[in-house]
PDB file of C-alpha atoms in Angstrom:
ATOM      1  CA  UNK Z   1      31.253  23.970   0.667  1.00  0.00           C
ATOM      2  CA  UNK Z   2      29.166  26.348   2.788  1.00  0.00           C
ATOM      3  CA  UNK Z   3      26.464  24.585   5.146  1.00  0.00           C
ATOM      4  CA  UNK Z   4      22.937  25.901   5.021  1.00  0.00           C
ATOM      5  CA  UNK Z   5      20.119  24.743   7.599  1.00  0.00           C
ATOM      6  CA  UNK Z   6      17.788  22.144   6.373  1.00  0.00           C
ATOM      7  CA  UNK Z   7      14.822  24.379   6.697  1.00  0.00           C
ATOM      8  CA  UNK Z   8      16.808  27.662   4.933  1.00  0.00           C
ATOM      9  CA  UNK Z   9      17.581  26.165   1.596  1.00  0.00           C
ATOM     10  CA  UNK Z  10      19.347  28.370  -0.842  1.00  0.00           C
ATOM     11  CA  UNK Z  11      17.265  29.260  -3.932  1.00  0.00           C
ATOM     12  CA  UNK Z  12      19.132  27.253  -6.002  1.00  0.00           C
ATOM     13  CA  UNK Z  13      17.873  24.221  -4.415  1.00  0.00           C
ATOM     14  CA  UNK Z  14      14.873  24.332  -7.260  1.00  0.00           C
ATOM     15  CA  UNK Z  15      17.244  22.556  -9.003  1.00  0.00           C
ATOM     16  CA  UNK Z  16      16.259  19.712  -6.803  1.00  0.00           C
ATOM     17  CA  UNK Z  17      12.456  18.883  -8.690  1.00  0.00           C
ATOM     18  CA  UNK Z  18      10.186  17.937  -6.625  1.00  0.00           C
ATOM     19  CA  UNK Z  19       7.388  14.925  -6.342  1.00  0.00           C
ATOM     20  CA  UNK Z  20       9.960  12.608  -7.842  1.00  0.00           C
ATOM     21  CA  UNK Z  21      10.150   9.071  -6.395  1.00  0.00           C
ATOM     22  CA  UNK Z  22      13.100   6.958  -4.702  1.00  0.00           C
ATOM     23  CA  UNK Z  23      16.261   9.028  -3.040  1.00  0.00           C
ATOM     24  CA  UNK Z  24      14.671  11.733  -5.839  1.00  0.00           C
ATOM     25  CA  UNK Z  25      12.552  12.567  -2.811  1.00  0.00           C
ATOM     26  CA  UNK Z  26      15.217  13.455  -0.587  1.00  0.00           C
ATOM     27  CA  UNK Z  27      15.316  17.345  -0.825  1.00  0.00           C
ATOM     28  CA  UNK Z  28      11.824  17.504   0.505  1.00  0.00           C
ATOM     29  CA  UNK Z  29      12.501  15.183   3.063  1.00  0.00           C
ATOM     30  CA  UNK Z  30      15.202  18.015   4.213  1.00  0.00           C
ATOM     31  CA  UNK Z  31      12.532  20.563   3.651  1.00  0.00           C
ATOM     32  CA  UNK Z  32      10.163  19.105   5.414  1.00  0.00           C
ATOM     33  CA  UNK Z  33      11.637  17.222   8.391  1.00  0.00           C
ATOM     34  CA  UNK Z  34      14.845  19.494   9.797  1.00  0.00           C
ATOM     35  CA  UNK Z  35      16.927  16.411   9.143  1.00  0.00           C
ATOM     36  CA  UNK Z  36      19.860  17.380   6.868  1.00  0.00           C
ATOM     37  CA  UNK Z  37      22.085  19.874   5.415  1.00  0.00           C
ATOM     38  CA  UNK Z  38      22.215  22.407   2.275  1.00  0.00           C
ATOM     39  CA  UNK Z  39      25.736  23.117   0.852  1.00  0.00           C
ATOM     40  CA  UNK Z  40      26.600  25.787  -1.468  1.00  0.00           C
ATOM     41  CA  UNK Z  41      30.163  26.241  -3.387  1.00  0.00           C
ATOM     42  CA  UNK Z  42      29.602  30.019  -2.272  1.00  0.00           C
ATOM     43  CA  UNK Z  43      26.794  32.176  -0.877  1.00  0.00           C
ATOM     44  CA  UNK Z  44      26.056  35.056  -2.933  1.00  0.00           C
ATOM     45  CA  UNK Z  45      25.088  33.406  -6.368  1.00  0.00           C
ATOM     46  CA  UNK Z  46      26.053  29.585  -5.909  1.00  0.00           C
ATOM     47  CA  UNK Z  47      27.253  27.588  -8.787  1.00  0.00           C
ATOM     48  CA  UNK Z  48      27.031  24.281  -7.046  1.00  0.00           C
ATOM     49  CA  UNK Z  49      24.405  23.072  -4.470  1.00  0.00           C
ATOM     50  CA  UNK Z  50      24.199  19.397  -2.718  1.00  0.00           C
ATOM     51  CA  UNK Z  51      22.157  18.477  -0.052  1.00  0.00           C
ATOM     52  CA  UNK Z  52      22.468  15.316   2.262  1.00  0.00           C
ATOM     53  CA  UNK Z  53      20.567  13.838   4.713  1.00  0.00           C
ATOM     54  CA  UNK Z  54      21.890  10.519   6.292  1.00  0.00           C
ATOM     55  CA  UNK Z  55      24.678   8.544   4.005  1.00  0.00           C
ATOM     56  CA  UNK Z  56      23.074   9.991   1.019  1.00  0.00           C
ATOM     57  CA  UNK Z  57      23.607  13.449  -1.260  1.00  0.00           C
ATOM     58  CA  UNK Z  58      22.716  14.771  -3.919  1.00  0.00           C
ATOM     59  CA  UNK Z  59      24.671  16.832  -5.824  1.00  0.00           C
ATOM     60  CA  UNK Z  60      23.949  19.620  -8.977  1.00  0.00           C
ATOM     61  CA  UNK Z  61      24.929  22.580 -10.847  1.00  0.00           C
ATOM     62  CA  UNK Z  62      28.470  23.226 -13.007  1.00  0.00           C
ATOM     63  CA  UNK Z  63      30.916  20.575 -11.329  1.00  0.00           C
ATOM     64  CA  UNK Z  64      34.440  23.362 -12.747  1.00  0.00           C
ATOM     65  CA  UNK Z  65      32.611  25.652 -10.081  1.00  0.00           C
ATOM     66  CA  UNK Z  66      34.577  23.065  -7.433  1.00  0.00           C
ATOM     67  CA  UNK Z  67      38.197  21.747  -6.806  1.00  0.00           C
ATOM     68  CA  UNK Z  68      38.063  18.352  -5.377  1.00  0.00           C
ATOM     69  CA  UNK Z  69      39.035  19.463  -1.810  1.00  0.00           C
ATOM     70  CA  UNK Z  70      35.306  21.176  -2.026  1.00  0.00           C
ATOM     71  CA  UNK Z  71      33.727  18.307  -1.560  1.00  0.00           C
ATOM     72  CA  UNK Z  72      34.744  16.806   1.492  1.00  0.00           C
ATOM     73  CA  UNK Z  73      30.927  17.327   3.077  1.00  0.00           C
ATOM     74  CA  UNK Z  74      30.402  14.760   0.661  1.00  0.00           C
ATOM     75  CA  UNK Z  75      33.243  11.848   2.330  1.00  0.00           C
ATOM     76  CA  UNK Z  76      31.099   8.436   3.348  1.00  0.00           C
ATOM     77  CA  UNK Z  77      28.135   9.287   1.338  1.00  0.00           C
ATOM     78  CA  UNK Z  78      25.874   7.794  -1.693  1.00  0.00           C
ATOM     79  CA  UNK Z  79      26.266  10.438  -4.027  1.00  0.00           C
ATOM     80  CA  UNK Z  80      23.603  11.231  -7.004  1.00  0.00           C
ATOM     81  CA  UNK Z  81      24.794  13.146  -9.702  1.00  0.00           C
ATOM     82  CA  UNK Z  82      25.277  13.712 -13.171  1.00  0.00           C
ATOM     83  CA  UNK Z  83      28.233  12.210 -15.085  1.00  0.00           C
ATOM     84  CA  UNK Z  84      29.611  15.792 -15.771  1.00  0.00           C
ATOM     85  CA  UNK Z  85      30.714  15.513 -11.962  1.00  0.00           C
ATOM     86  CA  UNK Z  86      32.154  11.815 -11.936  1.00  0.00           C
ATOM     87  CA  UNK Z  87      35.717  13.360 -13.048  1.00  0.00           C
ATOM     88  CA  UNK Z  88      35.923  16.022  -9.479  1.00  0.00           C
ATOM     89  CA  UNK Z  89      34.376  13.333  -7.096  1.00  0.00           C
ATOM     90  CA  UNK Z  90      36.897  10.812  -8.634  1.00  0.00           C
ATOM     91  CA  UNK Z  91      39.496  13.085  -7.603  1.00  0.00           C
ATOM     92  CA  UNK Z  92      38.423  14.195  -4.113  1.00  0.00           C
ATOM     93  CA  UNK Z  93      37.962  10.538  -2.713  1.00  0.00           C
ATOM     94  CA  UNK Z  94      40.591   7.836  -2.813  1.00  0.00           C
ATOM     95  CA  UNK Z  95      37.766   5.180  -3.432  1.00  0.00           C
ATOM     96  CA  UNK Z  96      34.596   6.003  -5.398  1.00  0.00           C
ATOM     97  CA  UNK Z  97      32.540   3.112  -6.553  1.00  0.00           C
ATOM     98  CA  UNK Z  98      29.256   2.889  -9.173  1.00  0.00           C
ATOM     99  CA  UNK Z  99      26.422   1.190  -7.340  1.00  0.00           C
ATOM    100  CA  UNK Z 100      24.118  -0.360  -9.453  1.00  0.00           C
ATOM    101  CA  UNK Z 101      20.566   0.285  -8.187  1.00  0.00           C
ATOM    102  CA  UNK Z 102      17.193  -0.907  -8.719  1.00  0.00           C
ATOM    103  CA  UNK Z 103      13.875   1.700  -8.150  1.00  0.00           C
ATOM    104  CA  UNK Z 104      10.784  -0.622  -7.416  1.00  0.00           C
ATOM    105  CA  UNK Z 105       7.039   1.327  -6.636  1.00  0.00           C
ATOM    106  CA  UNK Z 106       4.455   0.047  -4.663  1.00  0.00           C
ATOM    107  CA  UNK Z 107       1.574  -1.245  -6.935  1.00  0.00           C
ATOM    108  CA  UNK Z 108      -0.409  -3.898  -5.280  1.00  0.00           C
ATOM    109  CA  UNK Z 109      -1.422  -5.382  -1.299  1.00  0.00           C
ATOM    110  CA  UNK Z 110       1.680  -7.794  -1.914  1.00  0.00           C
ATOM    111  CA  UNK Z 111       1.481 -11.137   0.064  1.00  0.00           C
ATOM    112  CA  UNK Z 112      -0.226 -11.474   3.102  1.00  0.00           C
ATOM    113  CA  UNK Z 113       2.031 -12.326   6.018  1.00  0.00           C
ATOM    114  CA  UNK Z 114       1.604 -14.298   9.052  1.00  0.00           C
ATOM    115  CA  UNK Z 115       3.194 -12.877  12.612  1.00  0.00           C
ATOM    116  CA  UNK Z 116       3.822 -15.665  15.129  1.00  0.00           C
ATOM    117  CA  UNK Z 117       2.691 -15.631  18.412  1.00  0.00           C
ATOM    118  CA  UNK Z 118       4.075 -13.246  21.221  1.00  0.00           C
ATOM    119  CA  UNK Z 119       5.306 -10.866  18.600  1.00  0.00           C
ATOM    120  CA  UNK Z 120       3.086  -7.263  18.216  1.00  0.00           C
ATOM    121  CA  UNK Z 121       3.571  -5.292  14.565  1.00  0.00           C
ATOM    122  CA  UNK Z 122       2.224  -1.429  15.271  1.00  0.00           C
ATOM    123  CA  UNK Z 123       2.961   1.442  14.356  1.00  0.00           C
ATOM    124  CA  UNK Z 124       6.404   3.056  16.056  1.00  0.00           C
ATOM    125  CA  UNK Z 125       4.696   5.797  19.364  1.00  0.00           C
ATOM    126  CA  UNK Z 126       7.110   8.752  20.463  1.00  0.00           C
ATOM    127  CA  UNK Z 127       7.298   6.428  23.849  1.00  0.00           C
ATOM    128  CA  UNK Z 128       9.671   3.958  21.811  1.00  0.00           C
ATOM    129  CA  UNK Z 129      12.806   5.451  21.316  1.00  0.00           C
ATOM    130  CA  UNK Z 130      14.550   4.118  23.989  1.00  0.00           C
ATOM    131  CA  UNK Z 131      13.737   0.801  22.682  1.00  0.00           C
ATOM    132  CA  UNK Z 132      15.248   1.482  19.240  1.00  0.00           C
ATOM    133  CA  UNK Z 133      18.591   2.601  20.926  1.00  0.00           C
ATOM    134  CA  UNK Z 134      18.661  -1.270  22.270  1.00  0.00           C
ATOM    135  CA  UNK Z 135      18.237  -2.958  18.147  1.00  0.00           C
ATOM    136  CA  UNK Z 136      20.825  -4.714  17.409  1.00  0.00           C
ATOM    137  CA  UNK Z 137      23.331  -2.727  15.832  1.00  0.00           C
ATOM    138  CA  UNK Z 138      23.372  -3.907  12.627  1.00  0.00           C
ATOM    139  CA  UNK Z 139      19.960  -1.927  12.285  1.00  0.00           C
ATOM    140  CA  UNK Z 140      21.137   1.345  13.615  1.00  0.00           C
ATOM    141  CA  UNK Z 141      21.721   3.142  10.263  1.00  0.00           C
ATOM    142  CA  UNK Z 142      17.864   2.971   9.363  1.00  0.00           C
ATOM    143  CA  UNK Z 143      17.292   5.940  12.135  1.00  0.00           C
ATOM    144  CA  UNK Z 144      19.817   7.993  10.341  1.00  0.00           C
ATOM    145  CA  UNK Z 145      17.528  10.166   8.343  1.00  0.00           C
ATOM    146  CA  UNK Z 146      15.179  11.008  11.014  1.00  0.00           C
ATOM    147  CA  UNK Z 147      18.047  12.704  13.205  1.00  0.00           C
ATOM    148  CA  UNK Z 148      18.603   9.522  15.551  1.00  0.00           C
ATOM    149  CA  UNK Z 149      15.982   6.903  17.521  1.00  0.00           C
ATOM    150  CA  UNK Z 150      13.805   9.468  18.832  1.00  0.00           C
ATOM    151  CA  UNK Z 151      13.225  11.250  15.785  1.00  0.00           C
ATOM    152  CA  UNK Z 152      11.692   8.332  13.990  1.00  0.00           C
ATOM    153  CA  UNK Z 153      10.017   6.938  16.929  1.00  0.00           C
ATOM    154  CA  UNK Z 154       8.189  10.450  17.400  1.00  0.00           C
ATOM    155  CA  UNK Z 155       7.765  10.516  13.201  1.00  0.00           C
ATOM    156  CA  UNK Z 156       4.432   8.565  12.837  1.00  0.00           C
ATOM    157  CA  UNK Z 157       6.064   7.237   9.712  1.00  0.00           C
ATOM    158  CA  UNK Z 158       7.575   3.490  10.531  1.00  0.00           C
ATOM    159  CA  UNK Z 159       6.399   0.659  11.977  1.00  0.00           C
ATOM    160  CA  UNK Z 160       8.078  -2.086  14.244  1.00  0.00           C
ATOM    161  CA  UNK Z 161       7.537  -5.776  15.372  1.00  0.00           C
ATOM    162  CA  UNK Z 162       8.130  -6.320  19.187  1.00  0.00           C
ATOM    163  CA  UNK Z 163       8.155  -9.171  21.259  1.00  0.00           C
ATOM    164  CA  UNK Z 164       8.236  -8.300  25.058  1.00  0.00           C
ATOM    165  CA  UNK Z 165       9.305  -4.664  24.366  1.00  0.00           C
ATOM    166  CA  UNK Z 166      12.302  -5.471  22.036  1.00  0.00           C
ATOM    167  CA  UNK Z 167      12.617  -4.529  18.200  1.00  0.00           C
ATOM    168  CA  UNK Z 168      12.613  -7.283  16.271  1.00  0.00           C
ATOM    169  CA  UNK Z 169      12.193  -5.865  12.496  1.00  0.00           C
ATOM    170  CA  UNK Z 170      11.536  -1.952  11.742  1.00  0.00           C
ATOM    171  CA  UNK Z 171      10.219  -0.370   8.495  1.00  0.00           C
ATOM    172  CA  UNK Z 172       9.914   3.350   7.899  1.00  0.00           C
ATOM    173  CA  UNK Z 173      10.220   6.154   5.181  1.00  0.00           C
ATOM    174  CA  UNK Z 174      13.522   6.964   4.793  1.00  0.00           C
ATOM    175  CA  UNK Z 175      12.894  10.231   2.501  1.00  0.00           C
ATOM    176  CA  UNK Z 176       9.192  11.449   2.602  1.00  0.00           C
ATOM    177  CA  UNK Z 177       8.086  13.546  -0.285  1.00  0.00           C
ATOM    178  CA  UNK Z 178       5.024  15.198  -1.942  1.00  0.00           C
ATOM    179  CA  UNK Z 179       3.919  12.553  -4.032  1.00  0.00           C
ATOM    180  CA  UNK Z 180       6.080   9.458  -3.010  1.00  0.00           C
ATOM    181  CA  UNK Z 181       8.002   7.899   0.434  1.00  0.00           C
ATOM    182  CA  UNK Z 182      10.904   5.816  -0.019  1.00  0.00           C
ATOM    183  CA  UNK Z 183      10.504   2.839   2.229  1.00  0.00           C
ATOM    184  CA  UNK Z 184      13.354   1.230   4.471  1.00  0.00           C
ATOM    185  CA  UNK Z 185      13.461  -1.840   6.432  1.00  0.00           C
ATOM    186  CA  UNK Z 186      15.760  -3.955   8.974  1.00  0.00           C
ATOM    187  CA  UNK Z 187      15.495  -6.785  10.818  1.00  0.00           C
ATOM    188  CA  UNK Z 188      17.511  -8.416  13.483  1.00  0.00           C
ATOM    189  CA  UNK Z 189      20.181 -11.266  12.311  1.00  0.00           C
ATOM    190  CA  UNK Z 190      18.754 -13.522  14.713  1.00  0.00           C
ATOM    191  CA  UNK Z 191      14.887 -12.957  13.889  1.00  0.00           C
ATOM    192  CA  UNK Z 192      14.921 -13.301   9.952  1.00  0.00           C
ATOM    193  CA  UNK Z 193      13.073 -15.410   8.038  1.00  0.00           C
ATOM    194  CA  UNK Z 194      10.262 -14.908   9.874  1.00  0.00           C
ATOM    195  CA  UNK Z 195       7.902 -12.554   7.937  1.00  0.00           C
ATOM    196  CA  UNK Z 196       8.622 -10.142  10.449  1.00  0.00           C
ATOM    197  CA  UNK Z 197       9.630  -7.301   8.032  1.00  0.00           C
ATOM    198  CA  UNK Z 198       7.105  -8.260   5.758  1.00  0.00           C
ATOM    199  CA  UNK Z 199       4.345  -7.338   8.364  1.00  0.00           C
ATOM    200  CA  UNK Z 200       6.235  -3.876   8.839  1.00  0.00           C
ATOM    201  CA  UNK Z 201       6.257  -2.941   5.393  1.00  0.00           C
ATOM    202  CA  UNK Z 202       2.612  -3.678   5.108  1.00  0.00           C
ATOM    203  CA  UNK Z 203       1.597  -1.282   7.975  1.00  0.00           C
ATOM    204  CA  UNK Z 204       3.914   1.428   6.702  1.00  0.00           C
ATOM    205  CA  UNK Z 205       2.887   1.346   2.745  1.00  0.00           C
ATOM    206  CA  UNK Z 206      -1.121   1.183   3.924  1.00  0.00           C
ATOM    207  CA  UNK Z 207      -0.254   4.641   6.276  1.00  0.00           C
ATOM    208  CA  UNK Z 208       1.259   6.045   3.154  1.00  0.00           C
ATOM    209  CA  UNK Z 209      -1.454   5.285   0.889  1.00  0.00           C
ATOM    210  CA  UNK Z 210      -3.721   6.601   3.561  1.00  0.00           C
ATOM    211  CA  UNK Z 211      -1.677   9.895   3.454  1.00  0.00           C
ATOM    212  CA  UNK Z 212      -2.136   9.938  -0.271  1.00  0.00           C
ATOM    213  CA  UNK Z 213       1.150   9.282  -1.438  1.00  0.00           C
ATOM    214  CA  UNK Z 214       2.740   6.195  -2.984  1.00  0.00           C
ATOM    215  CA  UNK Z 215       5.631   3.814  -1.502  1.00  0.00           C
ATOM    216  CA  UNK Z 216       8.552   3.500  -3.369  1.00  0.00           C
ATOM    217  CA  UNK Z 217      11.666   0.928  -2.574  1.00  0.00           C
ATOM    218  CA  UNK Z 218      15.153   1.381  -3.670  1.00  0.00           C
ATOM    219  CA  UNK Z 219      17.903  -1.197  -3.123  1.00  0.00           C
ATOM    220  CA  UNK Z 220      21.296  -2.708  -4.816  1.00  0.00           C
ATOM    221  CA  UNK Z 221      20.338  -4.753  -7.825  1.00  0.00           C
ATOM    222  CA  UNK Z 222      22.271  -7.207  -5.779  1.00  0.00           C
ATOM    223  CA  UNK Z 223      20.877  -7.701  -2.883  1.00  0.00           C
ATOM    224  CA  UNK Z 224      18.329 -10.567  -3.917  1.00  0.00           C
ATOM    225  CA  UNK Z 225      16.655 -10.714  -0.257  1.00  0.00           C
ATOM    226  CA  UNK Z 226      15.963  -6.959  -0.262  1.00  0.00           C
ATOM    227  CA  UNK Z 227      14.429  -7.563  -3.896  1.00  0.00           C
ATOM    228  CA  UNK Z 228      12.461 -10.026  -2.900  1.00  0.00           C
ATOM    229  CA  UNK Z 229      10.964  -8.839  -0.169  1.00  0.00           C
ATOM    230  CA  UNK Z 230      10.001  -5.835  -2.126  1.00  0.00           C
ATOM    231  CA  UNK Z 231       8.273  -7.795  -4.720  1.00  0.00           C
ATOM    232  CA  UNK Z 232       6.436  -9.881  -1.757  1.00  0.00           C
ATOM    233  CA  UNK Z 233       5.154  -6.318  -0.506  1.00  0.00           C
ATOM    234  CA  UNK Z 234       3.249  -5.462  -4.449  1.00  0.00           C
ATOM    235  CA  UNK Z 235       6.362  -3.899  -5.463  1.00  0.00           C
ATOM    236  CA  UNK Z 236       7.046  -3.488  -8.666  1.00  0.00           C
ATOM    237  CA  UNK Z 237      10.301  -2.287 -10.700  1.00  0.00           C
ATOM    238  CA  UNK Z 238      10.275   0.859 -12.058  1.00  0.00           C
ATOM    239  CA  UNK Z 239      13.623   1.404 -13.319  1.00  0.00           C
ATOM    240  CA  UNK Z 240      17.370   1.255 -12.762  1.00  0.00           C
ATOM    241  CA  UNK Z 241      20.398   3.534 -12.106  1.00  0.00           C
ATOM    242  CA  UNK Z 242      23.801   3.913 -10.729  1.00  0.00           C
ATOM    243  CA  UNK Z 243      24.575   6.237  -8.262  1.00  0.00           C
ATOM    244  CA  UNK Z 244      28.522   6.370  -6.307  1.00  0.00           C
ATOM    245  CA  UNK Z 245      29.910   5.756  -2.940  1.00  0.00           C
ATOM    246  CA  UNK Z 246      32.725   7.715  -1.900  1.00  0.00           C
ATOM    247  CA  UNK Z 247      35.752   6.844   0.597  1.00  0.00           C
ATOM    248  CA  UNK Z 248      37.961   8.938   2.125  1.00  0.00           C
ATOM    249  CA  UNK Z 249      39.113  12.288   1.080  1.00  0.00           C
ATOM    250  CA  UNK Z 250      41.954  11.653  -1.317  1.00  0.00           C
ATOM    251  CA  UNK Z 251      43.032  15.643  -1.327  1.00  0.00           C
ATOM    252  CA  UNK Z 252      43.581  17.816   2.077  1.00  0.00           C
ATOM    253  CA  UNK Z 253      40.384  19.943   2.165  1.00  0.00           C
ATOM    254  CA  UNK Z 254      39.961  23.336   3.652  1.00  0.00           C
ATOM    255  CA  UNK Z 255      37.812  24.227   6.930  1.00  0.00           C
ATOM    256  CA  UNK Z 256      34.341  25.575   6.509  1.00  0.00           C
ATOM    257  CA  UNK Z 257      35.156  28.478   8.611  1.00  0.00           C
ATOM    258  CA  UNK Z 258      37.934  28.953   6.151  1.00  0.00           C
ATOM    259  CA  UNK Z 259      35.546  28.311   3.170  1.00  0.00           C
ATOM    260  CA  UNK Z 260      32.598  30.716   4.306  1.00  0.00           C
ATOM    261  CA  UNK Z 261      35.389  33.564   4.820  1.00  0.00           C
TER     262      UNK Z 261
END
């Protein structure tokens, strides 16, 4: 597959609709931000087009356009796509797994919560970045759709609870769209169970409101805490899909150099 710079999308990326809610909202995210990549099966006339930002893709058009080695832009990734294109990407990756997912949207003001004392919950300031490059790094893959710690600190679009100048929970957009953000969150092992990300999530969902757009929250239909929390922030399910992780290339794929010849 050909790479294309997030800001030069092919004109087969209108495939990609836009205003739709959840990881839907991902191609404008690209679009918008700079953070992410266009692919193409070819340039002139392209039969296939994905687009990924982070560990997530999505992928459209005819899926006999691409042999399996095609797709190795896609290795490590969540993968949305039709069914039509389960039978390449099961051949390209040695693992790929259905992921049962739940779409929730932001419908109420949600529970109130309660920060204890010595901790601040505010919006994330360009200034912070060096602080997120210190969270624990179980956290560090919420930063991965804003280009890295700086790029969401400098986004105006998460917030964070500190005590003395440490991250202690984070919640941002993780795809920002025309009509809906998808909402992320994290919080450090040793700091749960303290409302903590509950707080975030209430600052970030009344800036997006304020921007006039609606939160949206998407998660594994098994990862109770995650649903929970979700609901405890006026959540509310909106539907459920299945989209696929991929492993490793199973098939030897060809350079991009090689490919864009």
């Amino acid at each position: 597959m050909i790479p294309h710079p997030a800001h030069q999308p092919p004109a087969c990326a209108r495939v990609f609709p836009s205003g739709g809610p959840g990881t839907a909202a991902l191609a404008e995210h690209v679009l918008t931000t700079g953070h992410g990549t266009w692919w193409t099966d070819r340039a002139p006339h392209p039969r296939v087009i994905a687009v990924t930002c982070g560990d997530h893709a999505l992928l459209a058009g005819d899926p006999t356009a691409v042999a399996p080695a095609d797709l190795a832009s896609l290795a490590g990734r969540c993968v949305e796509a039709s069914d039509r294109f389960l039978p390449v990407l099961g051949a390209a990756f040695d693992r790929l797994h259905p992921w049962d997912r739940m779409l929730y949207v932001h419908q109420s003001d949600g529970t109130p919560s309660r920060v204890p004392r010595m901790v601040e919950v505010r919006q994330l300031r360009p200034e912070d970045g060096p602080a997120l490059t210190t969270m624990d790094p179980a956290m560090s893959w919420i930063h991965s759709t804003w280009g890295g710690p700086a790029g969401l600190a400098a986004s105006g679009h998460a917030w964070a609870a500190f005590r003395t100048g440490r991250v202690l929970a984070l919640a941002c957009t993780r795809f920002t769209g025309s009509r809906y953000e998808d909402v992320a969150c994290a919080t450090d092992p040793s700091e749960r169970r303290q409302h903590l990300a509950l707080a975030c999530v209430r600052g970030l969902t009344d800036d997006i409101t304020a921007r006039g757009r609606t939160a949206t929250w998407s998660c594994s239909r098994a990862h109770r805490a995650s649903r929970l929390l979700a609901w405890t922030a006026g959540f509310r399910l909106a539907r459920e899909y299945v989209h696929h992780t991929t492993g490793p290339m199973a098939v030897s794929a060809p350079s991009i150099v090689g490919a864009a010849a």
